Amino acid sequence: MRRWMAEAGVVAVAGTVTVYRIAVAGVEPADRTPDAWAYGLGLAMALALLARRHRPAATLATVGALFLAYHLSRYPGGAPAAPLWVAMYSVAVAPRRRAGLTVAGVFLLLDLHGRMMVENVGPLDTTLDSSTVVFGAALLLGEAVRSRRIRLTMSAAERDRAAEQRVIEERIRIARELHDVTAHTLAVVGVQAGVAAEVLEDDPDQARAALDVVRQASREAMVELRAAVGALRDGRREPAPGDHRDRPAGLDETLGDLRDPAGAFSPAPPAPALDRLPELTAATGAVLFHDGEPRPMPRAVEATAYRIVQEAVANAVRHADAHRIEVRLGYRPDGLTLTIQDDGRGAGGPPGNGLRGMAERATGLGGWLRAGPAEGGGFQVRGWLPG
């Protein structure tokens, strides 16, 4: 409706300007005095503009033919030129304009030839400049507007692509976090539950301590899961009552299980750091070594190193049936080296999401990571992170 109102406004303005220009046009001795036919031709040119958006080439051809008919009737000057300016602009701004520009070129040649015959001058005479310049200006204005629209469309598409890429990257990050947390927690629960089962009758205190480790690991996992699932919400904001838009099926139940007793989401836990590795290795039975003088590393490096060690140790516990797992951190002038090696049976099958996630974390910081069978048996994960 708005577009039709805008088009009607363009037609009304063009018709009004055309009628006014015909009324005030100077009548030369050889000219025919404007009459009802002259005004009819002018108004018909304006009415033809109603189709300028859908049929710009046909509109320009119609308006141009009526304009030539006006002049062939010997009416004065270029009085009804306003609709022609609009038609020229519409042709230049249209998405598909080859036919329209062809019509515009033909019209300009016919108009130039006709005025040369009437004025009895050459094609480069200065008396022909004004009309040609105005027609050319209408075409150039349409080209400028069209170019600007294309730039805006491309910018919007680029923003959409960038936003979509950020969403994909965030989903991948959340998937990694969930995978790392659950894999590590299951590894700790498996190890400590095994310890508790073995010593339950002979050493109840040690069994109780193992179960405490299980409880602590579960509690920490719940905190991190709350943070990861909270990222799926809009800014971790609780929705208004009844607002379930863009919520995956089953998410309400999951979120309900992850809320704290007060019903609110806990704040995101701090990013894991290297100072938590002794706790991680102790809970899983791994042994931690340091090469070089330990020093603080960038937060992103420490968090990435922790997650890589966490995933590698979890894989060794859950899949390799390892009896000994060694974690070695090497503090180098250019960064941090990581080596996680076990004496298990190695990887069985192609790399899974865990190994791919570790490699992506390392390369994302400009480092590298390799995983494969170790010399003498077992499996080894080696990497380097800049820092």
Tab-separated table of C-alpha atoms in Angstrom:
chain	number	residue	atom	x	y	z
A	1	MET	CA	0.000	0.000	0.000
A	2	ARG	CA	2.774	2.427	0.875
A	3	ARG	CA	4.547	1.711	-2.408
A	4	TRP	CA	1.401	2.440	-4.392
A	5	MET	CA	0.921	5.661	-2.456
A	6	ALA	CA	4.512	6.642	-3.214
A	7	GLU	CA	4.042	5.851	-6.898
A	8	ALA	CA	0.828	7.852	-6.954
A	9	GLY	CA	2.728	10.745	-5.384
A	10	VAL	CA	5.412	10.563	-8.090
A	11	VAL	CA	2.730	10.537	-10.792
A	12	ALA	CA	0.915	13.477	-9.192
A	13	VAL	CA	4.090	15.566	-8.899
A	14	ALA	CA	5.226	14.733	-12.439
A	15	GLY	CA	1.760	15.514	-13.819
A	16	THR	CA	1.553	18.809	-11.941
A	17	VAL	CA	5.013	19.921	-13.108
A	18	THR	CA	4.190	18.895	-16.685
A	19	VAL	CA	0.902	20.805	-16.753
A	20	TYR	CA	2.594	23.872	-15.284
A	21	ARG	CA	5.472	23.778	-17.778
A	22	ILE	CA	3.062	23.424	-20.714
A	23	ALA	CA	0.980	26.326	-19.419
A	24	VAL	CA	3.921	28.727	-19.038
A	25	ALA	CA	5.924	27.593	-22.070
A	26	GLY	CA	6.779	30.354	-24.522
A	27	VAL	CA	4.979	29.997	-27.861
A	28	GLU	CA	7.104	30.749	-30.899
A	29	PRO	CA	5.477	31.972	-34.149
A	30	ALA	CA	5.930	28.542	-35.726
A	31	ASP	CA	4.594	26.720	-32.669
A	32	ARG	CA	1.083	25.462	-32.070
A	33	THR	CA	-0.663	26.890	-29.054
A	34	PRO	CA	-1.108	24.220	-26.317
A	35	ASP	CA	-4.627	22.858	-26.244
A	36	ALA	CA	-6.435	19.944	-24.601
A	37	TRP	CA	-4.481	17.459	-26.744
A	38	ALA	CA	-1.180	18.906	-25.496
A	39	TYR	CA	-2.257	18.633	-21.875
A	40	GLY	CA	-3.599	15.140	-22.542
A	41	LEU	CA	-0.248	14.023	-23.910
A	42	GLY	CA	1.530	15.439	-20.848
A	43	LEU	CA	-0.834	13.779	-18.387
A	44	ALA	CA	-0.605	10.476	-20.275
A	45	MET	CA	3.188	10.621	-19.906
A	46	ALA	CA	2.790	11.110	-16.167
A	47	LEU	CA	0.248	8.265	-15.839
A	48	ALA	CA	2.583	5.896	-17.687
A	49	LEU	CA	5.003	6.222	-14.740
A	50	LEU	CA	2.749	3.941	-12.684
A	51	ALA	CA	4.457	0.980	-14.379
A	52	ARG	CA	8.014	2.292	-14.017
A	53	ARG	CA	9.088	-0.163	-11.278
A	54	HIS	CA	7.806	-3.328	-12.931
A	55	ARG	CA	8.321	-2.372	-16.584
A	56	PRO	CA	10.955	0.387	-16.699
A	57	ALA	CA	11.939	-0.184	-20.344
A	58	ALA	CA	8.326	-0.251	-21.539
A	59	THR	CA	7.566	2.824	-19.448
A	60	LEU	CA	10.465	4.761	-20.969
A	61	ALA	CA	9.436	3.676	-24.488
A	62	THR	CA	5.855	4.825	-23.855
A	63	VAL	CA	6.847	8.143	-22.298
A	64	GLY	CA	9.423	8.757	-25.031
A	65	ALA	CA	6.896	8.024	-27.787
A	66	LEU	CA	4.384	10.447	-26.226
A	67	PHE	CA	7.141	13.044	-25.858
A	68	LEU	CA	8.030	12.729	-29.551
A	69	ALA	CA	4.346	12.873	-30.474
A	70	TYR	CA	4.074	16.134	-28.504
A	71	HIS	CA	6.928	17.648	-30.509
A	72	LEU	CA	5.702	16.295	-33.845
A	73	SER	CA	2.436	18.112	-33.088
A	74	ARG	CA	4.524	21.331	-33.050
A	75	TYR	CA	3.733	22.205	-29.453
A	76	PRO	CA	6.276	24.559	-27.825
A	77	GLY	CA	9.604	23.455	-26.332
A	78	GLY	CA	10.391	20.533	-24.027
A	79	ALA	CA	7.612	21.365	-21.588
A	80	PRO	CA	6.520	17.755	-20.808
A	81	ALA	CA	10.055	16.568	-20.038
A	82	ALA	CA	9.508	15.913	-16.285
A	83	PRO	CA	7.971	12.421	-16.745
A	84	LEU	CA	10.808	11.611	-19.114
A	85	TRP	CA	13.387	12.481	-16.427
A	86	VAL	CA	11.659	10.122	-14.014
A	87	ALA	CA	11.498	7.350	-16.630
A	88	MET	CA	15.216	7.778	-17.387
A	89	TYR	CA	16.037	7.536	-13.697
A	90	SER	CA	13.838	4.439	-13.313
A	91	VAL	CA	15.637	2.676	-16.159
A	92	ALA	CA	19.076	3.376	-14.678
A	93	VAL	CA	18.122	2.292	-11.157
A	94	ALA	CA	16.361	-0.937	-12.187
A	95	PRO	CA	17.998	-4.304	-11.337
A	96	ARG	CA	17.606	-5.522	-14.931
A	97	ARG	CA	18.258	-2.604	-17.236
A	98	ARG	CA	19.810	-3.752	-20.499
A	99	ALA	CA	16.593	-3.238	-22.459
A	100	GLY	CA	15.876	0.035	-20.678
A	101	LEU	CA	19.312	1.484	-21.389
A	102	THR	CA	18.926	0.462	-25.025
A	103	VAL	CA	15.620	2.335	-25.211
A	104	ALA	CA	17.257	5.328	-23.489
A	105	GLY	CA	20.099	5.353	-26.027
A	106	VAL	CA	17.690	5.192	-28.965
A	107	PHE	CA	15.571	7.978	-27.494
A	108	LEU	CA	18.576	10.248	-26.908
A	109	LEU	CA	19.695	9.780	-30.513
A	110	LEU	CA	16.207	10.495	-31.870
A	111	ASP	CA	15.791	13.532	-29.609
A	112	LEU	CA	19.197	14.885	-30.597
A	113	HIS	CA	18.503	14.328	-34.294
A	114	GLY	CA	15.082	15.961	-34.082
A	115	ARG	CA	16.377	19.067	-32.296
A	116	MET	CA	19.261	19.347	-34.781
A	117	MET	CA	16.727	19.442	-37.611
A	118	VAL	CA	14.489	21.954	-35.836
A	119	GLU	CA	17.340	24.254	-34.814
A	120	ASN	CA	19.267	23.601	-38.030
A	121	VAL	CA	22.543	23.151	-36.096
A	122	GLY	CA	25.266	20.506	-35.800
A	123	PRO	CA	25.474	17.794	-33.110
A	124	LEU	CA	28.089	19.725	-31.111
A	125	ASP	CA	26.252	23.039	-31.056
A	126	THR	CA	25.936	24.512	-27.558
A	127	THR	CA	22.200	25.118	-27.967
A	128	LEU	CA	21.676	21.353	-27.679
A	129	ASP	CA	23.552	20.936	-24.398
A	130	SER	CA	20.894	21.726	-21.816
A	131	SER	CA	18.358	19.017	-22.668
A	132	THR	CA	20.977	16.324	-23.252
A	133	VAL	CA	22.730	17.155	-19.985
A	134	VAL	CA	19.485	16.866	-18.012
A	135	PHE	CA	18.658	13.473	-19.541
A	136	GLY	CA	22.197	12.293	-18.842
A	137	ALA	CA	21.987	13.588	-15.276
A	138	ALA	CA	18.796	11.546	-14.698
A	139	LEU	CA	20.587	8.412	-15.915
A	140	LEU	CA	23.635	9.131	-13.750
A	141	LEU	CA	21.464	9.741	-10.689
A	142	GLY	CA	19.779	6.385	-11.207
A	143	GLU	CA	23.167	4.689	-11.572
A	144	ALA	CA	24.410	6.296	-8.333
A	145	VAL	CA	21.318	5.189	-6.385
A	146	ARG	CA	21.540	1.673	-7.829
A	147	SER	CA	25.233	1.391	-6.874
A	148	ARG	CA	24.466	2.544	-3.349
A	149	ARG	CA	21.675	-0.029	-2.995
A	150	ILE	CA	24.015	-2.775	-4.186
A	151	ARG	CA	26.641	-1.715	-1.647
A	152	LEU	CA	24.073	-1.679	1.150
A	153	THR	CA	22.764	-5.108	0.119
A	154	MET	CA	26.274	-6.533	0.025
A	155	SER	CA	27.074	-5.000	3.418
A	156	ALA	CA	23.902	-6.461	4.923
A	157	ALA	CA	24.693	-9.870	3.426
A	158	GLU	CA	28.218	-9.678	4.813
A	159	ARG	CA	26.888	-8.799	8.255
A	160	ASP	CA	24.474	-11.731	8.058
A	161	ARG	CA	27.280	-14.085	7.065
A	162	ALA	CA	29.481	-12.798	9.869
A	163	ALA	CA	26.658	-13.191	12.391
A	164	GLU	CA	25.953	-16.715	11.153
A	165	GLN	CA	29.644	-17.567	11.412
A	166	ARG	CA	29.736	-16.258	14.985
A	167	VAL	CA	26.728	-18.428	15.830
A	168	ILE	CA	28.419	-21.483	14.321
A	169	GLU	CA	31.654	-20.774	16.174
A	170	GLU	CA	29.772	-20.314	19.431
A	171	ARG	CA	27.928	-23.587	18.942
A	172	ILE	CA	31.220	-25.356	18.261
A	173	ARG	CA	32.738	-23.780	21.375
A	174	ILE	CA	29.785	-24.879	23.497
A	175	ALA	CA	29.960	-28.373	22.029
A	176	ARG	CA	33.650	-28.559	22.921
A	177	GLU	CA	33.013	-27.365	26.436
A	178	LEU	CA	30.222	-29.861	26.984
A	179	HIS	CA	32.302	-32.663	25.517
A	180	ASP	CA	35.358	-31.812	27.635
A	181	VAL	CA	33.400	-31.417	30.849
A	182	THR	CA	31.399	-34.618	30.472
A	183	ALA	CA	34.401	-36.659	29.314
A	184	HIS	CA	36.551	-35.483	32.214
A	185	THR	CA	33.782	-35.968	34.777
A	186	LEU	CA	33.040	-39.473	33.562
A	187	ALA	CA	36.740	-40.314	33.701
A	188	VAL	CA	37.051	-39.050	37.279
A	189	VAL	CA	33.857	-40.819	38.340
A	190	GLY	CA	35.046	-44.051	36.760
A	191	VAL	CA	38.468	-43.965	38.417
A	192	GLN	CA	37.284	-42.905	41.850
A	193	ALA	CA	34.264	-45.212	41.838
A	194	GLY	CA	36.619	-48.087	41.051
A	195	VAL	CA	38.868	-47.078	43.930
A	196	ALA	CA	35.886	-46.844	46.294
A	197	ALA	CA	34.604	-50.259	45.235
A	198	GLU	CA	37.998	-51.900	45.833
A	199	VAL	CA	38.653	-50.444	49.286
A	200	LEU	CA	35.100	-50.149	50.559
A	201	GLU	CA	35.442	-53.010	53.053
A	202	ASP	CA	39.165	-52.753	53.876
A	203	ASP	CA	39.509	-48.968	54.087
A	204	PRO	CA	36.172	-47.156	54.426
A	205	ASP	CA	37.911	-43.807	54.943
A	206	GLN	CA	39.691	-44.054	51.581
A	207	ALA	CA	36.438	-45.139	49.930
A	208	ARG	CA	34.708	-42.123	51.480
A	209	ALA	CA	37.489	-39.863	50.194
A	210	ALA	CA	37.084	-41.288	46.671
A	211	LEU	CA	33.349	-40.677	46.782
A	212	ASP	CA	34.007	-37.117	47.944
A	213	VAL	CA	36.141	-36.623	44.840
A	214	VAL	CA	33.259	-37.960	42.746
A	215	ARG	CA	30.855	-35.556	44.419
A	216	GLN	CA	33.204	-32.596	43.930
A	217	ALA	CA	33.775	-33.462	40.263
A	218	SER	CA	30.026	-33.743	39.721
A	219	ARG	CA	29.420	-30.390	41.410
A	220	GLU	CA	32.043	-28.647	39.264
A	221	ALA	CA	30.643	-30.297	36.148
A	222	MET	CA	27.185	-28.985	36.958
A	223	VAL	CA	28.532	-25.447	37.331
A	224	GLU	CA	30.254	-25.622	33.952
A	225	LEU	CA	27.221	-27.210	32.324
A	226	ARG	CA	25.042	-24.405	33.667
A	227	ALA	CA	27.420	-21.889	32.083
A	228	ALA	CA	27.491	-23.733	28.752
A	229	VAL	CA	23.719	-24.216	28.571
A	230	GLY	CA	23.206	-20.639	29.744
A	231	ALA	CA	25.066	-19.471	26.636
A	232	LEU	CA	22.228	-20.961	24.591
A	233	ARG	CA	19.894	-18.444	26.171
A	234	ASP	CA	19.619	-14.836	25.095
A	235	GLY	CA	22.256	-13.161	27.251
A	236	ARG	CA	21.521	-15.680	30.049
A	237	ARG	CA	18.302	-13.779	30.580
A	238	GLU	CA	15.351	-15.595	32.040
A	239	PRO	CA	12.513	-15.432	29.480
A	240	ALA	CA	9.241	-13.739	30.145
A	241	PRO	CA	6.414	-16.062	31.210
A	242	GLY	CA	5.227	-18.030	28.223
A	243	ASP	CA	8.167	-16.969	26.051
A	244	HIS	CA	9.438	-20.157	24.409
A	245	ARG	CA	10.634	-18.797	21.104
A	246	ASP	CA	13.701	-20.347	19.482
A	247	ARG	CA	14.030	-22.886	22.270
A	248	PRO	CA	14.994	-26.436	21.244
A	249	ALA	CA	12.689	-29.254	22.241
A	250	GLY	CA	13.517	-30.601	25.687
A	251	LEU	CA	15.597	-27.580	26.685
A	252	ASP	CA	13.167	-26.511	29.387
A	253	GLU	CA	13.626	-29.832	31.156
A	254	THR	CA	17.394	-29.624	30.828
A	255	LEU	CA	17.513	-26.069	32.094
A	256	GLY	CA	15.284	-26.982	35.001
A	257	ASP	CA	17.758	-29.639	36.057
A	258	LEU	CA	20.643	-27.196	35.824
A	259	ARG	CA	19.172	-24.374	37.889
A	260	ASP	CA	20.362	-23.778	41.393
A	261	PRO	CA	17.876	-24.093	44.272
A	262	ALA	CA	16.889	-20.442	43.962
A	263	GLY	CA	15.804	-21.031	40.372
A	264	ALA	CA	18.433	-18.772	38.811
A	265	PHE	CA	21.454	-19.539	36.722
A	266	SER	CA	24.825	-19.382	38.397
A	267	PRO	CA	27.389	-17.005	36.961
A	268	ALA	CA	29.899	-18.454	34.549
A	269	PRO	CA	32.800	-20.152	36.301
A	270	PRO	CA	36.272	-18.704	35.789
A	271	ALA	CA	38.222	-20.113	32.870
A	272	PRO	CA	40.245	-23.153	33.892
A	273	ALA	CA	43.949	-22.474	34.436
A	274	LEU	CA	47.142	-24.462	34.788
A	275	ASP	CA	47.048	-24.226	38.575
A	276	ARG	CA	44.089	-26.657	38.481
A	277	LEU	CA	46.076	-29.369	36.718
A	278	PRO	CA	47.389	-30.989	39.944
A	279	GLU	CA	43.787	-31.465	41.055
A	280	LEU	CA	42.817	-32.886	37.658
A	281	THR	CA	45.714	-35.336	37.483
A	282	ALA	CA	45.255	-36.440	41.077
A	283	ALA	CA	41.591	-37.204	40.476
A	284	THR	CA	42.351	-39.331	37.407
A	285	GLY	CA	45.533	-41.031	38.610
A	286	ALA	CA	47.807	-39.219	36.142
A	287	VAL	CA	51.302	-37.952	37.002
A	288	LEU	CA	52.231	-34.320	36.354
A	289	PHE	CA	55.742	-33.130	35.437
A	290	HIS	CA	57.144	-29.680	34.698
A	291	ASP	CA	60.070	-28.820	32.444
A	292	GLY	CA	61.453	-25.345	32.922
A	293	GLU	CA	60.463	-22.677	35.389
A	294	PRO	CA	56.648	-22.390	35.645
A	295	ARG	CA	55.394	-18.904	34.909
A	296	PRO	CA	52.016	-17.289	34.313
A	297	MET	CA	50.788	-17.662	30.744
A	298	PRO	CA	48.072	-15.728	28.877
A	299	ARG	CA	44.605	-16.714	30.072
A	300	ALA	CA	43.608	-18.115	26.687
A	301	VAL	CA	46.744	-20.264	26.599
A	302	GLU	CA	46.192	-21.602	30.112
A	303	ALA	CA	42.522	-22.378	29.453
A	304	THR	CA	43.352	-24.119	26.166
A	305	ALA	CA	46.191	-26.110	27.719
A	306	TYR	CA	43.925	-27.221	30.562
A	307	ARG	CA	41.208	-28.362	28.177
A	308	ILE	CA	43.691	-30.269	26.006
A	309	VAL	CA	45.154	-32.076	29.027
A	310	GLN	CA	41.662	-32.710	30.376
A	311	GLU	CA	40.508	-34.311	27.119
A	312	ALA	CA	43.700	-36.320	26.589
A	313	VAL	CA	43.632	-37.730	30.114
A	314	ALA	CA	39.926	-38.527	29.844
A	315	ASN	CA	40.554	-40.411	26.601
A	316	ALA	CA	43.367	-42.390	28.202
A	317	VAL	CA	41.180	-43.342	31.165
A	318	ARG	CA	38.033	-44.165	29.229
A	319	HIS	CA	39.323	-45.686	25.996
A	320	ALA	CA	42.969	-46.776	26.324
A	321	ASP	CA	42.726	-48.904	29.469
A	322	ALA	CA	45.960	-47.224	30.602
A	323	HIS	CA	47.740	-48.025	33.861
A	324	ARG	CA	50.019	-44.979	33.796
A	325	ILE	CA	49.358	-41.542	32.365
A	326	GLU	CA	52.066	-38.884	32.284
A	327	VAL	CA	51.379	-35.205	31.726
A	328	ARG	CA	54.393	-33.023	30.994
A	329	LEU	CA	54.344	-29.239	30.680
A	330	GLY	CA	57.367	-27.565	29.106
A	331	TYR	CA	57.805	-23.857	29.727
A	332	ARG	CA	59.769	-22.489	26.754
A	333	PRO	CA	60.741	-18.920	25.872
A	334	ASP	CA	58.312	-18.965	22.947
A	335	GLY	CA	55.420	-20.736	24.605
A	336	LEU	CA	54.208	-23.886	26.324
A	337	THR	CA	54.717	-27.488	25.191
A	338	LEU	CA	52.313	-30.256	26.170
A	339	THR	CA	52.916	-33.979	26.235
A	340	ILE	CA	50.330	-36.457	27.457
A	341	GLN	CA	51.382	-40.097	27.144
A	342	ASP	CA	49.860	-43.326	28.394
A	343	ASP	CA	50.764	-47.015	28.311
A	344	GLY	CA	47.375	-48.181	27.119
A	345	ARG	CA	46.333	-49.915	23.960
A	346	GLY	CA	46.208	-46.725	21.898
A	347	ALA	CA	43.431	-45.311	19.747
A	348	GLY	CA	41.019	-47.709	18.175
A	349	GLY	CA	39.640	-46.321	14.928
A	350	PRO	CA	39.647	-42.874	13.306
A	351	PRO	CA	40.087	-39.678	15.356
A	352	GLY	CA	36.952	-38.649	17.180
A	353	ASN	CA	35.495	-35.297	18.105
A	354	GLY	CA	37.766	-35.035	21.152
A	355	LEU	CA	41.012	-35.192	19.155
A	356	ARG	CA	39.655	-32.836	16.519
A	357	GLY	CA	38.530	-30.419	19.218
A	358	MET	CA	41.991	-30.452	20.835
A	359	ALA	CA	43.659	-29.732	17.487
A	360	GLU	CA	41.199	-26.920	16.722
A	361	ARG	CA	41.822	-25.338	20.121
A	362	ALA	CA	45.587	-25.378	19.550
A	363	THR	CA	45.502	-24.063	15.974
A	364	GLY	CA	43.007	-21.407	17.001
A	365	LEU	CA	45.753	-19.850	19.145
A	366	GLY	CA	48.422	-20.233	16.476
A	367	GLY	CA	49.881	-23.448	17.919
A	368	TRP	CA	49.785	-27.055	16.836
A	369	LEU	CA	48.865	-30.482	18.162
A	370	ARG	CA	49.728	-34.022	17.087
A	371	ALA	CA	48.278	-37.257	18.381
A	372	GLY	CA	49.241	-40.831	17.611
A	373	PRO	CA	50.889	-44.043	18.820
A	374	ALA	CA	53.875	-43.537	21.124
A	375	GLU	CA	57.225	-45.264	20.790
A	376	GLY	CA	57.215	-48.431	22.857
A	377	GLY	CA	53.429	-48.624	22.923
A	378	GLY	CA	50.605	-46.540	24.240
A	379	PHE	CA	49.312	-43.265	22.894
A	380	GLN	CA	50.803	-39.785	22.916
A	381	VAL	CA	49.440	-36.280	22.459
A	382	ARG	CA	51.981	-33.535	21.795
A	383	GLY	CA	51.374	-29.861	21.231
A	384	TRP	CA	52.702	-26.343	21.479
A	385	LEU	CA	50.912	-23.117	22.338
A	386	PRO	CA	52.477	-19.692	21.809
A	387	GLY	CA	52.984	-17.639	24.913
